[in-house]
Short mmCIF file of N, CA and C in Angstrom, two decimals:
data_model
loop_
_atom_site.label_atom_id
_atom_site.label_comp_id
_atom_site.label_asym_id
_atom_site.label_seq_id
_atom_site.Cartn_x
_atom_site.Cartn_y
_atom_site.Cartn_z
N UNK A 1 0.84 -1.17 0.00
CA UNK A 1 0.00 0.00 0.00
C UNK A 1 0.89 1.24 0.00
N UNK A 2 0.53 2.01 -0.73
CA UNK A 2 1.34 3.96 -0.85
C UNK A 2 0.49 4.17 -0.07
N UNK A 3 1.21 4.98 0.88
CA UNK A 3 1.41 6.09 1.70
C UNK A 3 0.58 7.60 1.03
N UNK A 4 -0.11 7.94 1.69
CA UNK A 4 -1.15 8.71 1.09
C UNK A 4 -0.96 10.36 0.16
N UNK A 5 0.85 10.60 0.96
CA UNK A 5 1.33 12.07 0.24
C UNK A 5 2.03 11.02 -0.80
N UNK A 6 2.23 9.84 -0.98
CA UNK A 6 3.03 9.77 -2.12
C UNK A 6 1.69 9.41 -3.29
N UNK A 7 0.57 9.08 -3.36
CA UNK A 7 -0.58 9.42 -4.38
C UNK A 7 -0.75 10.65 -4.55
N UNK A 8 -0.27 11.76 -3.75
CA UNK A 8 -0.39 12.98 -3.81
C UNK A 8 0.58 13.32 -4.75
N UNK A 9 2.05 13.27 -4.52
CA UNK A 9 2.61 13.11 -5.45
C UNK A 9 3.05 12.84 -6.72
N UNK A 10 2.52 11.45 -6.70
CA UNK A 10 1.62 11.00 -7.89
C UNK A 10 1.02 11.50 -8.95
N UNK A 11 0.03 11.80 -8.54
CA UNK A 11 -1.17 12.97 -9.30
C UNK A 11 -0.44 14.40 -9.32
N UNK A 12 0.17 14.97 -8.82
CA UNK A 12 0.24 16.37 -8.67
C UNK A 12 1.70 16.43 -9.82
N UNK A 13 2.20 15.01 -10.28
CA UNK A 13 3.54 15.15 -11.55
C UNK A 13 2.33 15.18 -13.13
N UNK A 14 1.29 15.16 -12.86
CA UNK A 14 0.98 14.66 -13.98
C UNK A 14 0.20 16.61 -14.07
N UNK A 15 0.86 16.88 -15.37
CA UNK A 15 0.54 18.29 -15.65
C UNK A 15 -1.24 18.71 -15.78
N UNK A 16 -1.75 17.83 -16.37
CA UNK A 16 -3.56 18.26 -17.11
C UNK A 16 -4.30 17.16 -16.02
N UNK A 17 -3.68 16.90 -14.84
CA UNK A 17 -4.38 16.28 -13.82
C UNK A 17 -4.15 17.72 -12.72
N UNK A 18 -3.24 18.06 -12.67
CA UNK A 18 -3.42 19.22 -11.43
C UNK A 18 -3.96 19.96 -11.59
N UNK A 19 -3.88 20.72 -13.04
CA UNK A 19 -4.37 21.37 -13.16
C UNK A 19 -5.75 21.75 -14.07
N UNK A 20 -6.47 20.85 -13.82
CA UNK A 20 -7.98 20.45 -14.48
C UNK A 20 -8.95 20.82 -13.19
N UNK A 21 -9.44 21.84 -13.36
CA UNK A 21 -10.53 21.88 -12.14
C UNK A 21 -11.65 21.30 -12.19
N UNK A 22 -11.81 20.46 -13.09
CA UNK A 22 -13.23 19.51 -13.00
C UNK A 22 -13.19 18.73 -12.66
N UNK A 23 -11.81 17.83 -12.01
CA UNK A 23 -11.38 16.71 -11.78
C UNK A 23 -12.43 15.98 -10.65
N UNK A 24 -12.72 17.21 -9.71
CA UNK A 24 -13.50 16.48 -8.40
C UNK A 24 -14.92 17.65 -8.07
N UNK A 25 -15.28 18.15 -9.32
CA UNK A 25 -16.59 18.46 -9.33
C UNK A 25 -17.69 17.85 -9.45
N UNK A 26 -18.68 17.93 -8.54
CA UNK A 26 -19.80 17.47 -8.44
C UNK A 26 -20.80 17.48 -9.98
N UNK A 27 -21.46 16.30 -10.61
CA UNK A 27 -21.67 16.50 -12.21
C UNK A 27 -23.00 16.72 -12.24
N UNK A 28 -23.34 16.44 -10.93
CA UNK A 28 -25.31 17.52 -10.31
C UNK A 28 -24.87 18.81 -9.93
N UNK A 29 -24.51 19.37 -9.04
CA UNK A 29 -24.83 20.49 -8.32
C UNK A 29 -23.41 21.36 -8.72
N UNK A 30 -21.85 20.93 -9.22
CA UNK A 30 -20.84 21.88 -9.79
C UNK A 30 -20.29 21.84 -8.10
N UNK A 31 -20.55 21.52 -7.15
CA UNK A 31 -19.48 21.88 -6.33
C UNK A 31 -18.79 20.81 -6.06
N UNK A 32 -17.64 21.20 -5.35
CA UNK A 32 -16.19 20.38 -4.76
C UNK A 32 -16.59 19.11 -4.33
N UNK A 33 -16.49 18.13 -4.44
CA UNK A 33 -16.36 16.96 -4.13
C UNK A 33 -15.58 16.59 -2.75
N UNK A 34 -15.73 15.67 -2.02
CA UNK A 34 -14.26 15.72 -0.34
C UNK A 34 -14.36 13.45 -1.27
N UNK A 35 -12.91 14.02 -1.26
CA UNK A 35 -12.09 12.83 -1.36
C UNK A 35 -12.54 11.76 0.03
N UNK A 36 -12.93 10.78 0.06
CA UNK A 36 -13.41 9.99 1.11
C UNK A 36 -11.88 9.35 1.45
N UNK A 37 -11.92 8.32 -0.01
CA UNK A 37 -10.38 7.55 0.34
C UNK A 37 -10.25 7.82 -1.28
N UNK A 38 -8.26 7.31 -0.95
CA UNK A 38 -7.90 7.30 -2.04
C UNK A 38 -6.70 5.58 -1.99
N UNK A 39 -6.99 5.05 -2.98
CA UNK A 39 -5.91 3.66 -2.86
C UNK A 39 -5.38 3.44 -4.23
N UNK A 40 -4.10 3.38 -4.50
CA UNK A 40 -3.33 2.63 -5.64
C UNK A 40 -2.81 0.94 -5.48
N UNK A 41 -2.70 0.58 -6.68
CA UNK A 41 -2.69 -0.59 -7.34
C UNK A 41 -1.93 -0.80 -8.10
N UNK A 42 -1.43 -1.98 -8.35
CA UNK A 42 -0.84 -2.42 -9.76
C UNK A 42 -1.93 -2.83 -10.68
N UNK A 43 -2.66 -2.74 -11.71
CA UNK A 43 -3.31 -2.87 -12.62
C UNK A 43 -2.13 -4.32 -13.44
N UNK A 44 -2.44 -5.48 -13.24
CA UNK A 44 -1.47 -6.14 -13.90
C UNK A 44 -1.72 -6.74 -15.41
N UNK A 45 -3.57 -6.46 -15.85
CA UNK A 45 -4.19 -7.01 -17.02
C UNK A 45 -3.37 -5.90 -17.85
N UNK A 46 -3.12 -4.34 -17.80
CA UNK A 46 -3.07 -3.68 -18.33
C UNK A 46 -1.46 -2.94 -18.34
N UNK A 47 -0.88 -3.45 -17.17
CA UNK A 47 0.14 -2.87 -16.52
C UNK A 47 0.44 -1.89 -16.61
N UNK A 48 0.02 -1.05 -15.47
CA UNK A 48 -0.25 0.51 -15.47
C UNK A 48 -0.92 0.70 -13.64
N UNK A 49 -0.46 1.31 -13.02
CA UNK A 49 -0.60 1.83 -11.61
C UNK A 49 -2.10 2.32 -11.78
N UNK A 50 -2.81 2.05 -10.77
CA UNK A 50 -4.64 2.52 -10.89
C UNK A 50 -4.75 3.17 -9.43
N UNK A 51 -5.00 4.55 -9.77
CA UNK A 51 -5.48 4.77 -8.22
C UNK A 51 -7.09 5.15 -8.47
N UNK A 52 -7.67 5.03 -7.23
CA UNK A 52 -9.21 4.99 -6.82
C UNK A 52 -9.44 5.53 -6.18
N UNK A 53 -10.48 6.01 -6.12
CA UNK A 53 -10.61 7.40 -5.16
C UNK A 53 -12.50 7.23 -5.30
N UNK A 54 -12.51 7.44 -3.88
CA UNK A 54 -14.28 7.27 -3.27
C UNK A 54 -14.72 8.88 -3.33
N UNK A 55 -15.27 9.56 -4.09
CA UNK A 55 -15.48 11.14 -3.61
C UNK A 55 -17.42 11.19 -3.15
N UNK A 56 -17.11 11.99 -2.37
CA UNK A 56 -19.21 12.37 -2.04
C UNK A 56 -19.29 13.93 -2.09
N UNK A 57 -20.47 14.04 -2.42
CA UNK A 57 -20.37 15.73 -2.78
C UNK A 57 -21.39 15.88 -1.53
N UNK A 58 -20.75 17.41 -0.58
CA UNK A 58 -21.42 17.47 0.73
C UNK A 58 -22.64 17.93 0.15
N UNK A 59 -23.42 18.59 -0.37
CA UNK A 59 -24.66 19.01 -0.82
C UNK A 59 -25.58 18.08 -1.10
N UNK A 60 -25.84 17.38 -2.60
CA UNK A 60 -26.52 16.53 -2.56
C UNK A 60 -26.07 15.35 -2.67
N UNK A 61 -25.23 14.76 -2.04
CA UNK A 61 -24.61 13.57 -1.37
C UNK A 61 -24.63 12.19 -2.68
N UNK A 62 -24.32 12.74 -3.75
CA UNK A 62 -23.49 11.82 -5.08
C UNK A 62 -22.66 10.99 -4.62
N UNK A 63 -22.25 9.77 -4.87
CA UNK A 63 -21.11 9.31 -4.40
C UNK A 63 -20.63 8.81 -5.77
N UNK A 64 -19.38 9.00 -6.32
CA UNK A 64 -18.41 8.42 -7.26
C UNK A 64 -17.36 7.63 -7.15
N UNK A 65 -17.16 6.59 -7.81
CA UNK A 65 -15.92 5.97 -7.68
C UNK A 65 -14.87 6.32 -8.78
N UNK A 66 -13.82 6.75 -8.54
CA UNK A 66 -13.22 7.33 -9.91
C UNK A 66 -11.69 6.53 -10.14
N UNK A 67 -11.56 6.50 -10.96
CA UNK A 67 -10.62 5.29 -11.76
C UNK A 67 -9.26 6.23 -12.27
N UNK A 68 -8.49 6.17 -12.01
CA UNK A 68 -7.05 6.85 -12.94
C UNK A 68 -5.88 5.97 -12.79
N UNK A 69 -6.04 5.77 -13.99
CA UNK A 69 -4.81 4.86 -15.02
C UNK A 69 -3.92 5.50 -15.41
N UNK A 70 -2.37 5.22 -14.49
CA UNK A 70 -1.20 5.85 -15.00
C UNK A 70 -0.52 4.99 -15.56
N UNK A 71 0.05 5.33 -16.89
CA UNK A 71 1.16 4.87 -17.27
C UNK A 71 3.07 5.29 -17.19
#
């Protein structure tokens, strides 16, 4: 298991991931999303690192599971 600043890390090298502000917007209501959890993987069908991330939007309480495939 990674250590939770190194998914931070992670994500924050990848240029049109940091800086995409839709990344963790709510796709009902437009607001901020709160990261619940976040977990990486080896993806071994595809071989490529997968992190997952649980987000809920505090307003009207969406819940997403979101998928990012690094190569």
């Amino acid at each position: 298991m990674i250590p939770q600043r190194d998914i931070k890390g992670i994500l924050s090298s990848i240029p049109y991931y940091s800086l995409n502000p839709y990344v963790n917007k709510c796709p009902s209501c437009g607001s901020v999303m709160v990261i619940d959890g976040e977990w990486v993987r080896e993806d071994n069908r595809h071989r490529v690192k997968l992190i997952e991330r649980s987000l809920t939007c505090p307003n009207c309480k969406v819940r997403i599971r979101q998928y990012i495939y690094l190569q």
